[in-house]
Coordinates of C-alpha atoms in Angstrom, one line a residue:
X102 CA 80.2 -2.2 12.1
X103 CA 83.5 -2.8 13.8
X104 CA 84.1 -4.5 16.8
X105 CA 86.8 -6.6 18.2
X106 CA 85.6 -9.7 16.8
X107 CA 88.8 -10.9 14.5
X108 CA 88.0 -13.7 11.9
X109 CA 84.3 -14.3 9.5
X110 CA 82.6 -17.3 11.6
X111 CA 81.9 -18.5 7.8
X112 CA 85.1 -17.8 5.2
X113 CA 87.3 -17.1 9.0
X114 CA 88.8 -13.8 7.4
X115 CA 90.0 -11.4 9.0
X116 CA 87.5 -8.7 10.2
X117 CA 89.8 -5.9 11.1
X118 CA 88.9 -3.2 10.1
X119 CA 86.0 -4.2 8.2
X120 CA 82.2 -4.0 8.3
X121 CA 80.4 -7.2 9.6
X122 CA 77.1 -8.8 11.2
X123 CA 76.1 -10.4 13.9
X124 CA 73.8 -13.4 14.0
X125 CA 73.3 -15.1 16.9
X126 CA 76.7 -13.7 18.9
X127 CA 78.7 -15.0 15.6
X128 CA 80.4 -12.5 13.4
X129 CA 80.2 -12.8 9.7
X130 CA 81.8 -10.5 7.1
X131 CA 79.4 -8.6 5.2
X132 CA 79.4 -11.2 1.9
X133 CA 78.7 -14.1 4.2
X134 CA 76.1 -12.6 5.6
X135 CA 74.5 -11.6 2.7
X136 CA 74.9 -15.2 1.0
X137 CA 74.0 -16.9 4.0
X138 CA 70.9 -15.1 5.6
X139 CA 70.1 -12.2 3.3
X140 CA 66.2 -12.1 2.3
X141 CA 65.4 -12.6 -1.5
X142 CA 63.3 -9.2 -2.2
X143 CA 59.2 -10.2 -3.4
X144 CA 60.3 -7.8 -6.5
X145 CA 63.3 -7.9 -7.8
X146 CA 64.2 -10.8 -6.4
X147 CA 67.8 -9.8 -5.5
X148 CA 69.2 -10.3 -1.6
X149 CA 68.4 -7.5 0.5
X150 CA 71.9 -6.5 1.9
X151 CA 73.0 -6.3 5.4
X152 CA 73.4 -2.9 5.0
X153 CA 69.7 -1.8 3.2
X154 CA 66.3 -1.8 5.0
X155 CA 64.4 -4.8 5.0
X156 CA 60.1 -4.4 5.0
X157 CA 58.4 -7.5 5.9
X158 CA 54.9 -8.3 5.1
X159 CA 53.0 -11.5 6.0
X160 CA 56.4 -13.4 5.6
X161 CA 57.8 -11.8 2.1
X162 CA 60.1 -9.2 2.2
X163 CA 61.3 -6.1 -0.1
X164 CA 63.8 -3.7 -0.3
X165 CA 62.6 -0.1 0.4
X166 CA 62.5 0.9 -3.0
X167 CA 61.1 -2.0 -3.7
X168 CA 58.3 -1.6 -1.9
X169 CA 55.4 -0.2 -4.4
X170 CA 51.9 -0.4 -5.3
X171 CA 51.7 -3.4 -8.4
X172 CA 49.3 -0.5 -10.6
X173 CA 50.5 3.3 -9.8
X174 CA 54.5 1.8 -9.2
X175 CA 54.1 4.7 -6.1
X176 CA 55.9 3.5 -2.6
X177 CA 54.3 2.1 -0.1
X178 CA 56.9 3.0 2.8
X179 CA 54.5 4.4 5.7
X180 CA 51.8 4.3 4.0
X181 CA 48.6 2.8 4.0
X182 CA 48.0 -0.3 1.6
X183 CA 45.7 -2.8 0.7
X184 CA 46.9 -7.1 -0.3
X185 CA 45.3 -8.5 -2.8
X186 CA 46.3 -12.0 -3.7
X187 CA 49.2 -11.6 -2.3
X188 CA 50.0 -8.2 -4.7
X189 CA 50.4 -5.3 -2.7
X190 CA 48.2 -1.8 -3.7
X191 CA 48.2 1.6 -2.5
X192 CA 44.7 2.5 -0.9
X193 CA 43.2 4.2 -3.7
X194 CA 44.1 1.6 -6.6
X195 CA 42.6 -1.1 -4.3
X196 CA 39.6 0.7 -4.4
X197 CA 38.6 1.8 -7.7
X198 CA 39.8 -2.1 -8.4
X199 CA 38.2 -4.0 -5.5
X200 CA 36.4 -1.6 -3.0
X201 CA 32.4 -1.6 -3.0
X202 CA 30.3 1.3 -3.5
X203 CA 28.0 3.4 -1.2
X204 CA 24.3 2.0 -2.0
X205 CA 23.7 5.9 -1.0
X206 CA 26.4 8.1 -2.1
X207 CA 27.4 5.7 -4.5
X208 CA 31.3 6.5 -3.6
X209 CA 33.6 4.3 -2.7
X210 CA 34.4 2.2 0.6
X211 CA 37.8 2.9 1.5
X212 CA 39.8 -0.1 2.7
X213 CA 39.9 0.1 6.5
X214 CA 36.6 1.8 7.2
X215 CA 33.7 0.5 8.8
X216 CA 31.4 -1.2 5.7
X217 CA 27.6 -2.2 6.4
X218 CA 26.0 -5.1 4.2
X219 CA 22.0 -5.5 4.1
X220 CA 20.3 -7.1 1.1
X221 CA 23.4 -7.6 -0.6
X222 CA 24.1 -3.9 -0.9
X223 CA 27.0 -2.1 1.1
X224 CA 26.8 1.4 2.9
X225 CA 29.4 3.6 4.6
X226 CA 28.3 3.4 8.4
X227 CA 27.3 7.3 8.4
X228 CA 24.8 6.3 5.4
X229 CA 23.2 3.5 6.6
X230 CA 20.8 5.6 9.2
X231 CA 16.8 5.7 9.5
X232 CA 15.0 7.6 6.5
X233 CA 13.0 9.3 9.3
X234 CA 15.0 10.4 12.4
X235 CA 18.6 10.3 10.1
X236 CA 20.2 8.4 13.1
X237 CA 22.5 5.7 12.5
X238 CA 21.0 1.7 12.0
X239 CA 23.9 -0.4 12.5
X240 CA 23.2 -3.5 13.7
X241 CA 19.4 -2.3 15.1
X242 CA 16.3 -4.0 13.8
X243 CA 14.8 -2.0 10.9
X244 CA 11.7 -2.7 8.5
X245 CA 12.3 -1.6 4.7
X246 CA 9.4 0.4 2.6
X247 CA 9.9 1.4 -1.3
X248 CA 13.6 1.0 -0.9
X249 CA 14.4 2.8 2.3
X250 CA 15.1 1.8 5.3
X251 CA 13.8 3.0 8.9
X252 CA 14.5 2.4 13.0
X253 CA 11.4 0.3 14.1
X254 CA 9.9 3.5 16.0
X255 CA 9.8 5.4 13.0
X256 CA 8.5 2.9 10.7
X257 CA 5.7 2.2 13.5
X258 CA 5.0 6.2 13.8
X259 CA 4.8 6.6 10.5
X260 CA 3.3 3.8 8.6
X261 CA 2.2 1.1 11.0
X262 CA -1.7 0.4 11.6
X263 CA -2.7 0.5 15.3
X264 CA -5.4 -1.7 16.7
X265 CA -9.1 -0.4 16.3
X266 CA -9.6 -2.0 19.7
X267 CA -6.4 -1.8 22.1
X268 CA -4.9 1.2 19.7
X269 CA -0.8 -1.2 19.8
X270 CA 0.7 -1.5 16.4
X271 CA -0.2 -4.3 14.2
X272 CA 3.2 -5.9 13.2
X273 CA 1.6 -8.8 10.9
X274 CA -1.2 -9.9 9.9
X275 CA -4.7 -8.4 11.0
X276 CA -8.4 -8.3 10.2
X277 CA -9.8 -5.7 8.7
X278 CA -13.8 -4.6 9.6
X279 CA -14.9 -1.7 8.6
X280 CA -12.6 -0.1 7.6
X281 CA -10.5 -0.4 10.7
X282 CA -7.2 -2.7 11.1
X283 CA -7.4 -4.9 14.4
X284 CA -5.7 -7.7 15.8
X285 CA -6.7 -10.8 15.0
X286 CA -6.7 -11.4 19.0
X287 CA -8.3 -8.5 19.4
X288 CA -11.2 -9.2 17.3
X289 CA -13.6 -10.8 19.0
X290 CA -17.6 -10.7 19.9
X291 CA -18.8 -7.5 21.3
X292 CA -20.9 -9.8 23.5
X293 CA -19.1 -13.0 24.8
X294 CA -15.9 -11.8 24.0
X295 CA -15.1 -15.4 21.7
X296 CA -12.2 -14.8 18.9
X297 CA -14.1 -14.2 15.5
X298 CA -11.0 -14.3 13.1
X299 CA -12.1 -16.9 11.0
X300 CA -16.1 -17.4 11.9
X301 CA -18.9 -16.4 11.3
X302 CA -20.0 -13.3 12.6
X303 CA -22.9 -10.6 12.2
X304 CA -22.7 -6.8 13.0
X305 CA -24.7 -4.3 14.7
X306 CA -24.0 -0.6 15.5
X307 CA -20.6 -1.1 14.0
X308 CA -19.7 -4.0 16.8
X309 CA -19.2 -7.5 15.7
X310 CA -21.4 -10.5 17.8
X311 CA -20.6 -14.3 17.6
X312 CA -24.0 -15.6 15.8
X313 CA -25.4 -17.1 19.4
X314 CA -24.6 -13.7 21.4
X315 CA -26.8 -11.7 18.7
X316 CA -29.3 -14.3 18.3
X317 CA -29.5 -14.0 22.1
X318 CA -29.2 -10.3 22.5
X319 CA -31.1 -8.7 19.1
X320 CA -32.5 -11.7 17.0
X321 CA -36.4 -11.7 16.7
X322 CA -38.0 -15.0 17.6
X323 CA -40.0 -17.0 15.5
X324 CA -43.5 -17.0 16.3
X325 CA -43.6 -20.9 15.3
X326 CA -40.7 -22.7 16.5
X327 CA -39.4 -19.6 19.1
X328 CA -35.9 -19.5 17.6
X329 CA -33.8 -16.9 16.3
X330 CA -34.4 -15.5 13.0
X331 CA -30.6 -14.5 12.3
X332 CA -31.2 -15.0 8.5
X333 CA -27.6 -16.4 8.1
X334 CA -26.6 -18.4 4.6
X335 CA -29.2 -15.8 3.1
X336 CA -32.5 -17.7 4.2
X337 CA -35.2 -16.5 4.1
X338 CA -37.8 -15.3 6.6
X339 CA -41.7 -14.1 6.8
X340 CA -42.9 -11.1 8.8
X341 CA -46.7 -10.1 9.2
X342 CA -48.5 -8.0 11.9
X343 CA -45.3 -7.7 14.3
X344 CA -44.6 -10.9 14.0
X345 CA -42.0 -13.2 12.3
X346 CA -41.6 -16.8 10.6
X347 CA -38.7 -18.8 9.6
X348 CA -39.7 -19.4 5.5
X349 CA -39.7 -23.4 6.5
X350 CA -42.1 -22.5 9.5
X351 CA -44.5 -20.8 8.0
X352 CA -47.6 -23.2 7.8
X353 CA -51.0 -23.8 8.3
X354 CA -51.4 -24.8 11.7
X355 CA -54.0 -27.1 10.8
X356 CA -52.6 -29.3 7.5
X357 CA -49.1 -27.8 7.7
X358 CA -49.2 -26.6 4.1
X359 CA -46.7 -23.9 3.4
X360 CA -48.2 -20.9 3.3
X361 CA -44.9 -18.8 1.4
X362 CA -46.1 -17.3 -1.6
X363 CA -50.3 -18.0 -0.7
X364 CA -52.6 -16.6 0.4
X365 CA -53.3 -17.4 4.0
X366 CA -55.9 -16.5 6.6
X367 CA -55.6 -15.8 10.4
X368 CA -57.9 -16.8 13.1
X369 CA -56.7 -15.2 16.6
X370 CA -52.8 -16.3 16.6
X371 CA -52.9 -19.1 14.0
X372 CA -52.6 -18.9 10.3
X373 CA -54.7 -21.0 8.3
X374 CA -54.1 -22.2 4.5
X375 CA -58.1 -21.3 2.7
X376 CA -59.1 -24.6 2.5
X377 CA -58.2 -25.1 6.6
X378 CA -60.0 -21.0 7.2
X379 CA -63.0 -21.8 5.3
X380 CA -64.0 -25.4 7.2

């Protein structure tokens, strides 16, 4: 430019009728200028004049023409590019070098869009929806089965057991009892309503009673000691004219011999051994 400025602040020649800068309300003749303040160009490494366009990027500079993706050589001058330590690439050398591919489509994730990670795979946000209802996951909870993923609503409509007894979806764990998933809260005595996950239990018409609300409720008494016959542990038990025996109850009444396995006779209520029935 021209101006009425008259000497170079620097080599204080004449600027009339030349071109010159400004830097900080001082005039400089073009040559100063370019000596003193002029930008050394990332590429060529030659000042970039007073009088050419100067692109700056993270504090490096180029000239215009200088400005080019490192692979392809093709400018980069309003364009969209990519860094990669500290070499500059056009968008789609950056991504068949760095850029991941779709776990789904298996194309690539263009620099700049939106890139979801889960189990160390990537997915372009409009892949990385429910199997089910096709809408988008982002950031939502989902549950994974044979490699796909679903929203939890869908997983739970579609593959999640429901509670035999209060029909809510069994997220871990569970007891299984005939055939039917329940909670392990859930399962308890039809009777007394005691949790039975890990005790012993005995069933009847498909329910499951603690062993002291069926002894109560269906157990038959023996006729010798009156207690439950629940035959638990596999023991055995004695049954003979509508009535029952624990196998370590059933004596003589008279000498106590054990009568399992003999021959035994009965007077009125009482069992006798032979010996005891014939004196």
């Amino acid at each position: 430019m021209t101006s009425s400025h008259t000497d170079c602040h620097f080599c204080l020649q004449s600027l009339r009728g030349r071109k010159y800068a400004l830097r900080e309300e001082n005039a400089y003749c073009v040559p100063c200028y370019d000596s003193l303040y002029a930008n050394p160009c990332e590429e060529c490494k030659q000042p970039i004049e007073c009088n050419s366009k100067d692109l700056a990027y993270k504090g490096h500079h180029w000239h215009e023409r200088c400005f080019r993706c490192a692979k392809c050589s093709r400018s980069l001058v309003e364009k969209p590019f990519a860094a990669k330590d500290e070499v500059l690439l056009c968008t789609e050398c950056y991504s068949d070098e760095y850029s991941s591919k779709c776990f789904h489509c298996q194309k690539t994730i263009m620099p700049g869009s939106r890139k979801m990670e889960f189990k160390g795979s990537s997915w372009h946000e409009s892949c990385f929806v429910c199997q089910y209802c096709r809408q988008p996951l982002g950031t939502k909870p989902l549950i994974t089965k044979d490699n796909e993923n679903y929203c939890v609503p869908c997983y739970e409509k579609q593959f999640a057991h429901h509670c035999y007894a209060c029909k809510k979806v069994i997220t871990s764990g569970g007891v299984s009892y005939h055939d039917q998933p329940w909670h392990k809260e859930c399962f308890v005595c039809a009777g007394c309503k005691t949790q039975l996950f890990g005790q012993r239990f005995i069933s009847k018409d498909e329910y499951p009673y603690c062993v002291d609300c069926f002894s109560k409720f269906y157990a038959k008494k023996c006729a010798a000691c009156k207690k439950p016959i629940t035959a638990l542990g596999g023991a055995k038990y004695i049954s003979f004219e509508e009535r029952q025996w624990h196998g370590e109850c059933f004596n003589c009444v008279k000498c106590s011999f054990s009568l399992v396995g003999q021959d035994f006779l009965t007077r009125q209520d009482d069992i006798l051994c032979h010996k005891c029935g014939s004196a």
